[in-house]
Amino acid sequence: MEEILVSNWNEFVGLSSELDGWAFRGQEEAGWPLLSSLSRYLNSFIPDRTTWRSREERAIRIFRRKAHNYLPDPRVLDNDLRCLALMQHHGAPTRLLDFTKSPFVAAFFALEQADSDAAVFALNTPKLWHATPASNPGLSRDAIDPRIDGNFDRYFLQNNSDLLWIGEPEEMDRRLVAQSGTMVVPGVVDKSLDKILNEYHAGTCLIKKLVLSQTMREQAMKALYRMNITNATLFPDLDGLARSIRVELEVVWQAEPGPGNL
């Protein structure tokens, strides 16, 4: 994985323009590994890795059994990827990693609450679209597509294939649309994404880590605010609006005091 230190906003904008078509993920701690919420949870609390598969299966089964009570159309639970996306959306640990097609959305998620160096990971999706693991060149993206019935159980729940799939559910929710979102589904949950990518030999760099210096945060957050990238736009609901107030506390325009200058 190539690592690049970014010291100011203009430098980030320039680097982003060179990564056309890539997917991005922001993380507020530069040292955090590129792991899913499920991987982090299992690593922290379930030392017996032999039970990880059965525990993940059980979690999905319980969610499906109960979530229909809260859904206007419970058929969303029938498709594996849509079900996982719904779980992820509402805070359940899953093997999905949220990415975005916008480097600026990723920068927002990386920097919003960062009090030290943050990171934006860039994934070379144009190359990954056609790449296959060196150990199993028959496993193309289309072959392992988790939107196809049976594929999630066959290639992902088994937790024994160093591969990944990137894409979106056939029907995307409002948040995924607002965030220009896409998802990475890893075939194993005990390895970070960059280690899984070591199995792919595409002849070029598949992942870059842009380390965002904490000193650029103020400049970047003001630029993102002007681009209308806030929690209120990325999470188009009352929760997003409430979360956006954090940045409103920081952004103060220089103007004469008065009721109209709030």
XYZ file of C-alpha atoms in Angstrom:
262
model
C 0.000 0.000 0.000
C 1.380 3.353 -1.057
C 1.278 6.008 1.688
C 1.259 9.749 0.933
C 1.408 12.543 3.510
C -0.940 15.418 2.659
C -0.238 18.706 4.427
C -2.849 21.089 2.972
C -6.226 21.116 1.267
C -5.026 22.162 -2.178
C -2.605 19.251 -2.183
C -5.469 16.875 -1.385
C -7.595 18.310 -4.190
C -4.723 17.859 -6.632
C -4.067 14.267 -5.590
C -7.778 13.448 -5.792
C -7.968 14.623 -9.395
C -5.376 11.997 -10.292
C -7.549 9.182 -8.891
C -10.473 9.404 -11.287
C -12.953 6.569 -10.828
C -11.399 5.302 -7.595
C -13.382 4.696 -4.384
C -12.525 6.369 -1.092
C -12.933 5.770 2.627
C -12.164 8.268 5.375
C -10.982 7.232 8.838
C -10.363 9.723 11.633
C -7.259 7.951 12.946
C -4.474 7.486 10.402
C -3.171 4.442 12.272
C -6.417 2.494 12.180
C -6.264 -0.622 9.964
C -8.748 -0.933 7.133
C -11.154 -3.311 8.879
C -14.927 -3.674 8.934
C -16.966 -3.028 12.073
C -17.535 -6.788 12.352
C -13.795 -7.485 12.178
C -13.065 -4.930 14.885
C -15.826 -6.276 17.132
C -14.818 -9.916 16.779
C -11.143 -9.125 17.298
C -11.943 -7.182 20.456
C -14.429 -9.502 22.141
C -14.410 -12.991 20.564
C -10.928 -14.554 20.798
C -12.071 -17.948 19.475
C -11.942 -17.419 15.721
C -13.406 -20.838 15.020
C -16.796 -19.480 16.115
C -16.737 -16.329 13.996
C -18.633 -17.805 11.067
C -21.459 -19.210 13.191
C -21.727 -15.968 15.154
C -22.021 -13.876 12.003
C -24.641 -16.239 10.586
C -26.615 -16.062 13.815
C -26.473 -12.242 13.911
C -27.867 -11.995 10.377
C -30.540 -14.593 11.151
C -31.689 -12.726 14.285
C -31.830 -9.427 12.401
C -33.937 -10.964 9.634
C -36.263 -12.595 12.137
C -37.020 -9.324 13.956
C -36.402 -6.417 11.574
C -39.620 -6.988 9.615
C -41.488 -5.370 12.532
C -39.963 -2.005 11.633
C -40.024 -2.137 7.835
C -42.780 -1.015 5.460
C -41.527 -3.600 2.943
C -39.791 -6.561 4.635
C -38.788 -8.012 1.267
C -35.620 -5.905 1.582
C -34.419 -8.628 3.966
C -34.564 -11.360 1.313
C -31.443 -10.249 -0.571
C -28.193 -10.797 1.331
C -26.463 -7.558 0.310
C -29.530 -5.384 0.893
C -30.017 -7.001 4.297
C -26.376 -6.365 5.254
C -26.599 -2.783 3.996
C -29.675 -2.226 6.166
C -27.899 -3.685 9.190
C -24.897 -1.462 8.529
C -27.114 1.592 8.051
C -28.622 1.134 11.508
C -25.398 0.389 13.382
C -25.019 -3.387 13.446
C -21.474 -4.761 13.028
C -21.163 -6.238 9.523
C -18.344 -7.254 7.197
C -19.199 -4.381 4.839
C -16.835 -1.428 4.542
C -18.473 1.804 3.427
C -16.662 3.622 0.634
C -17.678 6.597 -1.482
C -17.016 7.642 -5.041
C -16.300 11.167 -3.782
C -12.864 11.914 -2.268
C -14.404 14.978 -0.620
C -17.088 12.990 1.185
C -14.313 10.663 2.399
C -12.278 13.654 3.577
C -15.277 14.910 5.554
C -15.683 11.596 7.366
C -11.941 11.482 8.025
C -11.591 15.004 9.394
C -14.887 15.921 11.031
C -13.967 14.619 14.494
C -10.230 14.070 14.007
C -7.923 15.448 16.692
C -4.797 13.909 15.148
C -3.698 12.863 11.655
C -6.519 11.207 9.719
C -6.513 9.114 6.543
C -8.381 8.705 3.279
C -7.905 5.306 1.667
C -8.229 5.221 -2.117
C -9.152 1.962 -3.823
C -8.321 1.474 -7.506
C -11.756 0.264 -8.576
C -11.100 0.578 -12.339
C -8.405 -2.101 -11.959
C -10.249 -4.134 -9.324
C -13.317 -4.347 -11.547
C -11.477 -6.911 -13.674
C -8.861 -8.221 -11.227
C -9.018 -11.670 -9.637
C -7.076 -13.276 -6.772
C -3.828 -14.823 -7.964
C -4.680 -18.016 -6.080
C -8.028 -18.369 -7.867
C -8.197 -16.491 -11.181
C -11.648 -17.946 -11.882
C -13.250 -15.806 -9.184
C -14.109 -12.710 -11.198
C -16.225 -9.892 -9.781
C -19.299 -11.173 -11.623
C -18.739 -14.727 -10.394
C -18.740 -13.754 -6.706
C -21.428 -11.041 -6.879
C -23.165 -11.197 -3.452
C -26.369 -9.817 -4.980
C -26.849 -13.228 -6.611
C -28.700 -15.765 -4.473
C -26.330 -18.173 -2.740
C -23.121 -16.256 -3.491
C -22.840 -14.540 -0.107
C -22.913 -17.881 1.675
C -20.607 -19.527 -0.875
C -17.853 -16.901 -1.151
C -18.110 -14.735 1.963
C -19.761 -16.418 4.956
C -17.345 -19.337 4.637
C -14.645 -16.848 5.671
C -11.892 -18.679 3.797
C -11.319 -16.748 0.550
C -8.887 -13.831 0.266
C -11.042 -11.861 -2.129
C -13.292 -8.830 -2.187
C -16.244 -7.476 -4.118
C -17.069 -3.807 -4.568
C -20.414 -2.387 -5.650
C -23.871 -1.343 -4.476
C -27.169 -3.069 -3.747
C -29.571 -3.077 -6.675
C -31.748 -0.667 -4.691
C -29.888 2.058 -2.779
C -31.243 3.887 0.261
C -31.226 7.685 0.632
C -28.011 7.807 2.643
C -26.096 5.705 0.145
C -27.282 7.964 -2.672
C -26.483 11.175 -0.740
C -22.970 9.944 0.059
C -22.219 8.646 -3.462
C -21.694 5.438 -1.573
C -20.394 2.050 -2.577
C -19.502 -1.017 -0.518
C -16.610 -3.407 -0.204
C -17.430 -6.958 0.853
C -14.331 -8.912 1.987
C -14.154 -12.690 1.796
C -12.438 -12.928 5.200
C -12.940 -10.903 8.375
C -9.610 -11.640 10.051
C -7.503 -9.600 7.611
C -7.393 -5.913 6.746
C -8.357 -4.885 3.238
C -4.802 -4.084 2.176
C -3.671 -7.583 3.200
C -6.464 -9.166 1.183
C -5.359 -7.106 -1.804
C -1.921 -8.703 -1.557
C -3.583 -11.691 -3.226
C -4.370 -9.572 -6.270
C -1.612 -9.018 -8.824
C -2.949 -6.306 -11.105
C 0.426 -4.933 -12.193
C -0.299 -1.560 -10.605
C -1.103 0.020 -7.254
C -4.505 -1.073 -5.984
C -4.678 1.002 -2.816
C -3.254 4.290 -1.575
C -3.352 5.785 1.900
C -3.529 9.570 1.980
C -2.518 10.685 5.476
C -4.205 14.009 6.199
C -2.202 16.192 8.555
C -4.199 17.454 11.520
C -2.935 20.952 10.726
C -5.065 21.055 7.554
C -8.341 20.251 9.310
C -9.671 23.803 9.731
C -8.907 24.716 6.134
C -10.453 21.479 4.846
C -13.637 21.677 6.933
C -14.309 25.224 5.742
C -13.793 24.147 2.129
C -16.129 21.168 2.590
C -18.731 23.401 4.226
C -18.652 25.676 1.170
C -19.120 22.567 -0.990
C -22.251 21.749 1.057
C -20.708 18.540 2.358
C -22.067 18.295 5.888
C -23.833 15.710 8.018
C -27.121 17.391 7.084
C -26.597 16.604 3.387
C -24.854 13.240 3.809
C -27.505 11.937 6.229
C -30.752 13.403 4.851
C -32.830 13.034 8.006
C -33.233 14.670 11.412
C -30.261 12.729 12.823
C -28.026 14.169 10.113
C -29.262 17.696 10.730
C -28.593 17.376 14.453
C -25.104 15.984 13.845
C -24.339 18.839 11.462
C -24.621 21.332 14.321
C -21.130 20.291 15.469
C -19.590 21.974 12.439
C -21.926 24.959 12.769
C -20.250 25.585 16.125
C -16.927 25.987 14.322
C -17.906 27.936 11.218
C -18.271 31.615 12.097
C -18.440 34.166 9.306
C -16.880 37.544 10.031
C -19.729 40.032 10.043
C -21.221 42.813 12.122
C -23.242 41.520 15.076
C -26.948 41.414 14.451
C -29.941 39.059 14.294
C -29.444 38.473 10.575
C -25.822 37.359 10.915
C -26.311 34.008 12.622
